[in-house]
mmCIF file of C-alpha atoms (C1' of nucleotides) in Angstrom:
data_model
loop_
_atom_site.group_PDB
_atom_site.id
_atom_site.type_symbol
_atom_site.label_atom_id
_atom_site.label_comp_id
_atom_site.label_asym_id
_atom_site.label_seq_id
_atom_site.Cartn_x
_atom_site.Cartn_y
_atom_site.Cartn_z
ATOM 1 C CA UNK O 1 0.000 0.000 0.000
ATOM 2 C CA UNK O 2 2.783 2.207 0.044
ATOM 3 C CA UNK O 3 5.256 3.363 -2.477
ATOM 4 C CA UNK O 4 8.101 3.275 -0.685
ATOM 5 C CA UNK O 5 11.152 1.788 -2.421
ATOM 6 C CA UNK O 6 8.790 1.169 -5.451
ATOM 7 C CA UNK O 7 10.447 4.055 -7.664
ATOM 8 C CA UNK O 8 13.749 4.473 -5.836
ATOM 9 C CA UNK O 9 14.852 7.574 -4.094
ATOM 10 C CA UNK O 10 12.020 10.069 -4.841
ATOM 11 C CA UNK O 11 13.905 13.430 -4.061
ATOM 12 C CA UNK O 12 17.007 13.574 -1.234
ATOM 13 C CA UNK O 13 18.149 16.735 -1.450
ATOM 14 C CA UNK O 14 17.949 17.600 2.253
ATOM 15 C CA UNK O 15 16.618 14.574 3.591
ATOM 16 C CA UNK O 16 18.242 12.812 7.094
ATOM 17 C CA UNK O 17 18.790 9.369 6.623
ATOM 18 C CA UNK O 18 17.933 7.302 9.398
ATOM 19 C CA UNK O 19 19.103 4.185 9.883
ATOM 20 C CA UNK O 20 16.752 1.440 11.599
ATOM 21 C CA UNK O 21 18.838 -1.750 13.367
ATOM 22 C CA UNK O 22 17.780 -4.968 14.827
ATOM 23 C CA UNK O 23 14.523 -4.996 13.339
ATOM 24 C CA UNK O 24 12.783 -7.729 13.088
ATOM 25 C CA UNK O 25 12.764 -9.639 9.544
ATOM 26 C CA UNK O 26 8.756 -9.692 9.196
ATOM 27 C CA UNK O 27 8.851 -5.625 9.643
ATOM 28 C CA UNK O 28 8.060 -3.789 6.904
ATOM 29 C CA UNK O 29 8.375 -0.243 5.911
ATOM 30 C CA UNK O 30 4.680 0.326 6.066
ATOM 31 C CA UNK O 31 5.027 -0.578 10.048
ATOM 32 C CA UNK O 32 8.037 1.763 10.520
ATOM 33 C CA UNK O 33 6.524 4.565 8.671
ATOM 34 C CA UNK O 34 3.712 5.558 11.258
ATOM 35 C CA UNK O 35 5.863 4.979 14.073
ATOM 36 C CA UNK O 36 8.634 7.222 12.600
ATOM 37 C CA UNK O 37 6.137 9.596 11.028
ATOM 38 C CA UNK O 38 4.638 10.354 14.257
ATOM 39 C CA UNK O 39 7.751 12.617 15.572
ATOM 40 C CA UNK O 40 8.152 13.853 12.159
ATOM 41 C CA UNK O 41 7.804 14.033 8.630
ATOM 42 C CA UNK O 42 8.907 11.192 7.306
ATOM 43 C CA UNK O 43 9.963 11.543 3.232
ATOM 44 C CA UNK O 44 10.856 8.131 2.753
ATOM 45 C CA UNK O 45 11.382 4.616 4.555
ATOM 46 C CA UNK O 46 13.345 2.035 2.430
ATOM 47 C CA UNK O 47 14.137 -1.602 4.098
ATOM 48 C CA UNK O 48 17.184 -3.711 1.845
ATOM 49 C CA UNK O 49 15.820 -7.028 0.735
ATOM 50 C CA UNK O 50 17.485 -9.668 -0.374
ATOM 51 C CA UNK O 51 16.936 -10.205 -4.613
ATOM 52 C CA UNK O 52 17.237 -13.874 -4.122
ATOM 53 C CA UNK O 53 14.788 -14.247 -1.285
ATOM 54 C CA UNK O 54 13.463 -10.970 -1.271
ATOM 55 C CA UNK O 55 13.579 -10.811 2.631
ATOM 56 C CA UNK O 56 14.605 -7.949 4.758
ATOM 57 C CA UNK O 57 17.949 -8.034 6.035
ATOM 58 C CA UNK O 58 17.307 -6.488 9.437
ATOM 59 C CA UNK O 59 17.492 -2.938 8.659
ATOM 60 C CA UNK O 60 15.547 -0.232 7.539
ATOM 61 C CA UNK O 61 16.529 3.376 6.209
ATOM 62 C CA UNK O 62 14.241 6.143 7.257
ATOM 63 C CA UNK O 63 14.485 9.423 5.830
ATOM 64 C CA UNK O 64 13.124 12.705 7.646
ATOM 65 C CA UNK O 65 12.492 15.862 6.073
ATOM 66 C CA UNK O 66 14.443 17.960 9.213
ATOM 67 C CA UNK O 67 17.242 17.372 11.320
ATOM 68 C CA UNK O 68 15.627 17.564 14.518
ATOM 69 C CA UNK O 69 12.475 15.404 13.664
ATOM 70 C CA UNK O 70 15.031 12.873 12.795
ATOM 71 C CA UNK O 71 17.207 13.571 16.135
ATOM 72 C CA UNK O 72 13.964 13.345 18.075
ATOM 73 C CA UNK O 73 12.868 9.880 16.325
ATOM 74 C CA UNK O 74 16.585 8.976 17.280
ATOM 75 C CA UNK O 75 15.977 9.255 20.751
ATOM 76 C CA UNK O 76 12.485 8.179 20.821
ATOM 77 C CA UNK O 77 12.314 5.290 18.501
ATOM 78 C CA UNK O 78 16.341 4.491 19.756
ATOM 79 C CA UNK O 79 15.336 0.622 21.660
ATOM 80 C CA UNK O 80 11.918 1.098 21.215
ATOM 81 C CA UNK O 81 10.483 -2.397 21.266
ATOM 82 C CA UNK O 82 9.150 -2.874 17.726
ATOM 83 C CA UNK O 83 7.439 -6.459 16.850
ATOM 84 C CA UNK O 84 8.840 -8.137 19.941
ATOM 85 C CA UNK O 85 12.560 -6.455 19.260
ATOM 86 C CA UNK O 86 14.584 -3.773 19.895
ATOM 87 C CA UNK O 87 15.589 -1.079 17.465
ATOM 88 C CA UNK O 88 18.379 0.604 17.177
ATOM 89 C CA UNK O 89 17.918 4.137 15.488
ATOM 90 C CA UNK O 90 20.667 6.906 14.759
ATOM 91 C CA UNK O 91 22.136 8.477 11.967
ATOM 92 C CA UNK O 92 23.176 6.490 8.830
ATOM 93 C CA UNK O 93 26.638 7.068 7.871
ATOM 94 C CA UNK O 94 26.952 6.050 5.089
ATOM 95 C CA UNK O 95 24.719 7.370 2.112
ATOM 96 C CA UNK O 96 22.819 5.377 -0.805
ATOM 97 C CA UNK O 97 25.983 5.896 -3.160
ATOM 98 C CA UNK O 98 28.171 4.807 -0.070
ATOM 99 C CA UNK O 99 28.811 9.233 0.396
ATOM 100 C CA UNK O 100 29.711 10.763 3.718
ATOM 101 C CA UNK O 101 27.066 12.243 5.162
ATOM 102 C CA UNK O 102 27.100 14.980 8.067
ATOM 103 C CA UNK O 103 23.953 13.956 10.502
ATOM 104 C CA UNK O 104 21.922 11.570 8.087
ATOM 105 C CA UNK O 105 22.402 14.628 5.760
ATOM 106 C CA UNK O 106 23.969 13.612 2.398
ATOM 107 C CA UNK O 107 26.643 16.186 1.926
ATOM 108 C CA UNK O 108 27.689 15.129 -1.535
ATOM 109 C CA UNK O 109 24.469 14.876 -3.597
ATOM 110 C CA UNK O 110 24.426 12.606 -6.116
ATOM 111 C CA UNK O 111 25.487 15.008 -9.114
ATOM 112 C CA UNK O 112 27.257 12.839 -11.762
ATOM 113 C CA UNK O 113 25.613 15.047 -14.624
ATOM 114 C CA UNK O 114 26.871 18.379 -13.386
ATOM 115 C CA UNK O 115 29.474 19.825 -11.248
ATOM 116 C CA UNK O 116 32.034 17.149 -11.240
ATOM 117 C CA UNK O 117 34.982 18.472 -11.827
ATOM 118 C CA UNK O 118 37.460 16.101 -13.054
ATOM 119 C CA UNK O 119 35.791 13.151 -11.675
ATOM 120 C CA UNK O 120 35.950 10.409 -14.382
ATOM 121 C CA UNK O 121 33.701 7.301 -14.805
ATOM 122 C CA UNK O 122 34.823 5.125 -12.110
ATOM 123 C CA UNK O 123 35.409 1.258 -14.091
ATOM 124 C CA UNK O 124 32.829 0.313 -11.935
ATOM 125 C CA UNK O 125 29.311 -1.407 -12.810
ATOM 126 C CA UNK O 126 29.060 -5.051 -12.479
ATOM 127 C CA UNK O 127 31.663 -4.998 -10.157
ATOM 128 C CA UNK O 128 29.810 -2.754 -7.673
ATOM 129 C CA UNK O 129 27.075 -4.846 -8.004
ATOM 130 C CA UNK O 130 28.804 -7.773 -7.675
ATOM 131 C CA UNK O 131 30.355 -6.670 -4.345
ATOM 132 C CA UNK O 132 27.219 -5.916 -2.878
ATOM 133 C CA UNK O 133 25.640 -9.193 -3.675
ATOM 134 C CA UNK O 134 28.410 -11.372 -2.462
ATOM 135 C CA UNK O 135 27.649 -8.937 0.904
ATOM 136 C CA UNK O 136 24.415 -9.724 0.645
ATOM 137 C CA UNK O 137 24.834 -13.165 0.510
ATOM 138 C CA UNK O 138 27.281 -13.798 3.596
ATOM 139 C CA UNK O 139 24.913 -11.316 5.555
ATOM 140 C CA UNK O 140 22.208 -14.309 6.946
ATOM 141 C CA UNK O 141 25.203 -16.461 7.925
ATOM 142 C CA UNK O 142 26.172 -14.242 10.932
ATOM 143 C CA UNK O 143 29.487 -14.065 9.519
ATOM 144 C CA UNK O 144 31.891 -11.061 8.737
ATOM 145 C CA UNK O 145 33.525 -9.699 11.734
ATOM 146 C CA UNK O 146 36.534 -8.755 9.270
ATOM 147 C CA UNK O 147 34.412 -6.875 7.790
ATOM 148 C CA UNK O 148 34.799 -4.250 9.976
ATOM 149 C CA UNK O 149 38.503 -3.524 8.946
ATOM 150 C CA UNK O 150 36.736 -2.829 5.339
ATOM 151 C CA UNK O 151 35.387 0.476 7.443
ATOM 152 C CA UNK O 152 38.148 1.775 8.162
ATOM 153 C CA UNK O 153 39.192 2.256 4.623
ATOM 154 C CA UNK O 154 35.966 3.649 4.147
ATOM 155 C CA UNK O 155 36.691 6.713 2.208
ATOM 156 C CA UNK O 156 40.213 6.598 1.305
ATOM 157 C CA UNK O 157 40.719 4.208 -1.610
ATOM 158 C CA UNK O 158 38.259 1.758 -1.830
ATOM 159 C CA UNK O 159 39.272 1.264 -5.430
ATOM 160 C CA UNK O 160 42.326 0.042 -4.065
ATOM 161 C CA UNK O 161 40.497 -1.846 -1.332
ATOM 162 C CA UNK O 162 38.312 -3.100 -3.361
ATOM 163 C CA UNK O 163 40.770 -4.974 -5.632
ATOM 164 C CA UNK O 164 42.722 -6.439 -2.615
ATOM 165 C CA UNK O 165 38.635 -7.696 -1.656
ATOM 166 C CA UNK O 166 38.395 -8.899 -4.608
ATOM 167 C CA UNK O 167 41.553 -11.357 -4.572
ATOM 168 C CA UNK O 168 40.484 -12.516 -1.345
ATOM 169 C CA UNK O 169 36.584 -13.084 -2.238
ATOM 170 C CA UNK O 170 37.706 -16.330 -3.757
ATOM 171 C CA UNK O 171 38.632 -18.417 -0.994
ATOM 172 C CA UNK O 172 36.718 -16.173 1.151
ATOM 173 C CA UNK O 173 33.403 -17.561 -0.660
ATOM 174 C CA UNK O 174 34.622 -20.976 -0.207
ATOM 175 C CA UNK O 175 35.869 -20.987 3.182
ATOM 176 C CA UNK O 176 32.086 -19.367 3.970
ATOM 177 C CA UNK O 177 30.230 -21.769 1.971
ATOM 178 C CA UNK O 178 32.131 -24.192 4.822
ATOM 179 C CA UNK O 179 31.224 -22.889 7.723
ATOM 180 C CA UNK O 180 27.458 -22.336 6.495
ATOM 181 C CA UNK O 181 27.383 -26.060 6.364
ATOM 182 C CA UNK O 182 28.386 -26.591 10.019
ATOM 183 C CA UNK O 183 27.937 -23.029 11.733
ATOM 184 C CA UNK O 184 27.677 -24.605 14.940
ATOM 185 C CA UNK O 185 31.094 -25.900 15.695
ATOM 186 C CA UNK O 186 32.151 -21.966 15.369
ATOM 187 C CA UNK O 187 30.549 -21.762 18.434
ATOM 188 C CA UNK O 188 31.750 -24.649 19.889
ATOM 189 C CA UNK O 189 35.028 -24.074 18.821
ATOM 190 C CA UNK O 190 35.002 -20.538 19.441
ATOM 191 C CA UNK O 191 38.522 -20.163 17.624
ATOM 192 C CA UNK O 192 37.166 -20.523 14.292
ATOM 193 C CA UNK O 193 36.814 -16.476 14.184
ATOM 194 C CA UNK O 194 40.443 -15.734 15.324
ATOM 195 C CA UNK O 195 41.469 -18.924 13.003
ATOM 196 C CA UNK O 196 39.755 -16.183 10.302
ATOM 197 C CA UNK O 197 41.666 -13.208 11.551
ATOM 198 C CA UNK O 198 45.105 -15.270 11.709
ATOM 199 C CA UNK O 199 44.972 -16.655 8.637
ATOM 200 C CA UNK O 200 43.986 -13.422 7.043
ATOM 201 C CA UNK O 201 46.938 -11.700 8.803
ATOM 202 C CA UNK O 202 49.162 -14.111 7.835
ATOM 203 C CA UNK O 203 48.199 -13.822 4.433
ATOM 204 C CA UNK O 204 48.431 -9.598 4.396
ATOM 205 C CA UNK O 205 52.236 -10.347 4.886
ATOM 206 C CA UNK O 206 52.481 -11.607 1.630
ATOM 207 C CA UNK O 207 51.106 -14.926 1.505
ATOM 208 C CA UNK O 208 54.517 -16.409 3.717
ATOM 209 C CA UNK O 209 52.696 -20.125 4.008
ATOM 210 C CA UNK O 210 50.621 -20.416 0.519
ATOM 211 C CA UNK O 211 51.878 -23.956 0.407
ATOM 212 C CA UNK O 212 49.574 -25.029 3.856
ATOM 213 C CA UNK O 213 46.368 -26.482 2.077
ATOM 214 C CA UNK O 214 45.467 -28.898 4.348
ATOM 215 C CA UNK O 215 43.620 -27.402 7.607
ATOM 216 C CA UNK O 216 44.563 -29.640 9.963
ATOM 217 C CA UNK O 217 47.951 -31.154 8.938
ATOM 218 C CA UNK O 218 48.716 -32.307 12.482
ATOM 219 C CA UNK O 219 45.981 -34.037 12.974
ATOM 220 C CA UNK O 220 46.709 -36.731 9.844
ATOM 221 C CA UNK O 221 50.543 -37.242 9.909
ATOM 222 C CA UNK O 222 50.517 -39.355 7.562
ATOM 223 C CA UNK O 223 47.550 -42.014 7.469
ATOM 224 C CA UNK O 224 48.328 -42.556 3.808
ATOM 225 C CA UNK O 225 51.441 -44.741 4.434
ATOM 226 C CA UNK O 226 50.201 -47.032 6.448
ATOM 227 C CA UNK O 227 52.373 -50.556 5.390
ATOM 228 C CA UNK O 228 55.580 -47.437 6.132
ATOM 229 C CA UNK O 229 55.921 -49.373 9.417
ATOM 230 C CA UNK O 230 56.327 -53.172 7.586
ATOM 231 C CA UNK O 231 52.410 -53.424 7.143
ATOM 232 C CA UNK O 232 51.303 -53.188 10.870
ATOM 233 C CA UNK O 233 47.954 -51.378 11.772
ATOM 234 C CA UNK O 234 48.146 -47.801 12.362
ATOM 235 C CA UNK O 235 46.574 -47.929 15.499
ATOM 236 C CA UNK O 236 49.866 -49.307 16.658
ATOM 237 C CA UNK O 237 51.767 -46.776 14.343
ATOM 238 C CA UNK O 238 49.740 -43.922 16.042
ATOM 239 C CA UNK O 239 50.453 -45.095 19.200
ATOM 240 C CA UNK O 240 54.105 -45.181 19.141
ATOM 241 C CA UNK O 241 53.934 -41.847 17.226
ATOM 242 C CA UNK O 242 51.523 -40.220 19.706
ATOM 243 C CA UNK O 243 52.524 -41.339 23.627
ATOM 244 C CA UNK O 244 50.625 -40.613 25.720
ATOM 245 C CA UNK O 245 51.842 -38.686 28.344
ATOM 246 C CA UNK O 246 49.882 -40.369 31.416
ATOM 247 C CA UNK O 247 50.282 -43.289 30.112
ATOM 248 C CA UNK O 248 54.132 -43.478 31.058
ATOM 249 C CA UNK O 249 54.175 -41.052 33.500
ATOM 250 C CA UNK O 250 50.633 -39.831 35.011
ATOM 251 C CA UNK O 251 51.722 -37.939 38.148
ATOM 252 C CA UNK O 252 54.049 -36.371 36.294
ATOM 253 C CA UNK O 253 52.231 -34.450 34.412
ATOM 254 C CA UNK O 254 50.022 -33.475 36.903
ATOM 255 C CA UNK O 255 53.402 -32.757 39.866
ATOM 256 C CA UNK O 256 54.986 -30.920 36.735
ATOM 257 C CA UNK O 257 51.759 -29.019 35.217
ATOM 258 C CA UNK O 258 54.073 -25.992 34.656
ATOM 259 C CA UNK O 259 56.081 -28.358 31.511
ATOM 260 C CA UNK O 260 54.672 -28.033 28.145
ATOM 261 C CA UNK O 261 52.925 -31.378 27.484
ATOM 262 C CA UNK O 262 53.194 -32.415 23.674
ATOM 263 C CA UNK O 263 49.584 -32.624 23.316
ATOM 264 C CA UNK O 264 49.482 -28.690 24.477
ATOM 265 C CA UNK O 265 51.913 -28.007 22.182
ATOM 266 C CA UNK O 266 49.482 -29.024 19.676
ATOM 267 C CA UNK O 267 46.635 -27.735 21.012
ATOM 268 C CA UNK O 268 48.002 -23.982 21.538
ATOM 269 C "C1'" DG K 1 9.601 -22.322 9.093
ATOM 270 C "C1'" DT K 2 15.503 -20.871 10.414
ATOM 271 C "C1'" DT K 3 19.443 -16.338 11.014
ATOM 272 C "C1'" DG K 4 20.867 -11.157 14.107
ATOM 273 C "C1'" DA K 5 26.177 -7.770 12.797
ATOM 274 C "C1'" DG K 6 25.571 -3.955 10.197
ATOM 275 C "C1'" DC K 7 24.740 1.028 6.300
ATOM 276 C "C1'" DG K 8 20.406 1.640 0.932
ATOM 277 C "C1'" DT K 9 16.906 0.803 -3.949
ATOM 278 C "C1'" DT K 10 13.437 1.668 -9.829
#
DNA sequence: GTTGAGCGTT
């Protein structure tokens, strides 16, 4: 019943963007537009949906007419409990073409036609869009903590940024399209994150350890030799490889807890 | 039918 988001940004030329958190993924922007229209004039209310699903993505973007109407909403609407959730209101930072804006107030207006000076065509159309999606996309899985760090740069270069994204987005897909499988033992590990982070650190050096595919090389020695012994199990083989500790001396370990055990070694 | 940190479209 309402047009909003039907015909794209009607007319921001002085508008505050608002931006709505931790909404719930039934709420439209029919329900948020009475609620934010009541402490002022609301021009425009826009919710992201997903193109595949078409389902909201948790946020909304509401646009007031004045700065104080929107500062008001901010406070008022700030944790207001909204379809059995809490939303978080303030100031978008960002604008619709990913501008600074001062308040919720776009400061660069979208003038491409007319007053750019020597602005040329950014290269950029599919792979924008492509960007975006791929956010999109990893957005339901609860992952993308690094993401953050892509703030920072917010601003500076993100050509250059977005290049170095783009080399990583391959393995970065993959490695997600794992843990979407089995998003659980993240939690139960609860190292799989800084796993993330290390790895990616360890590959802004300069890619020092390309040659590590396997994940876990420590855990399979080598299981594919098992006749290296003269042909005797590997349970055996395993055994001798991996002694236990308790097994040949139990108080030992627990008189000398200080000493690095080999299976800590492992484990840290 | 699920999810839950974040910044946007014809």
């Amino acid at each position: 019943m309402s047009h909003f988001g039907r015909s794209g940004p009607p007319d921001i030329r002085d508008t505050f963007s608002l931006l709505v958190l931790n909404i719930t993924f039934r709420t439209t922007a029919d329900d948020l537009f009475p609620l934010f229209d009541k402490y002022g004039k609301v021009v425009d209310v826009f919710i992201p949906r997903d193109r595949r699903t078409g389902d909201s993505r948790g946020f909304a973007f509401v646009r007031y007419k004045y700065q104080d109407e929107a500062q008001k909403a901010v406070e008022k609407l700030d944790g207001k409990l909204v379809d059995g959730r809490e939303i978080m209101v303030q100031f978008a930072k960002y604008g619709p073409n990913a501008e600074r804006i001062d308040k919720g107030r776009i400061v660069e207006p979208v003038s491409r036609s007319k007053g750019s000076r020597s602005r040329s065509p950014r290269p950029r159309s599919r792979d924008d869009y492509r960007e975006k999606d791929y956010r999109k996309r990893s957005r339901s899985r609860s992952r993308g903590r690094y993401e953050k760090e892509r703030h920072r740069s917010r601003g500076r270069d993100r050509d250059r940024d977005r290049d170095r994204d783009r080399d990583n987005r391959h393995r970065s897909r993959s490695r997600s399209r794992s843990r979407s499988v089995s998003p659980d033992y993240r939690k139960d590990r609860g190292r799989g994150k800084y796993d993330d982070e290390r790895r990616s650190r360890s590959r802004s050096y300069g890619s020092a350890s390309p040659a590590r595919r396997s994940p876990s090389p420590r855990r399979s020695p080598s299981p594919r030799k098992p006749t290296s012994r003269g042909g005797s199990s590997d349970a055996r083989n395993h055994k001798e490889r991996s002694p236990t500790p308790k097994s040949i001396s139990p108080r030992r370990c627990v008189a000398d807890s200080r000493s690095p055990s080999p299976r800590s070694d492992a484990d840290e």
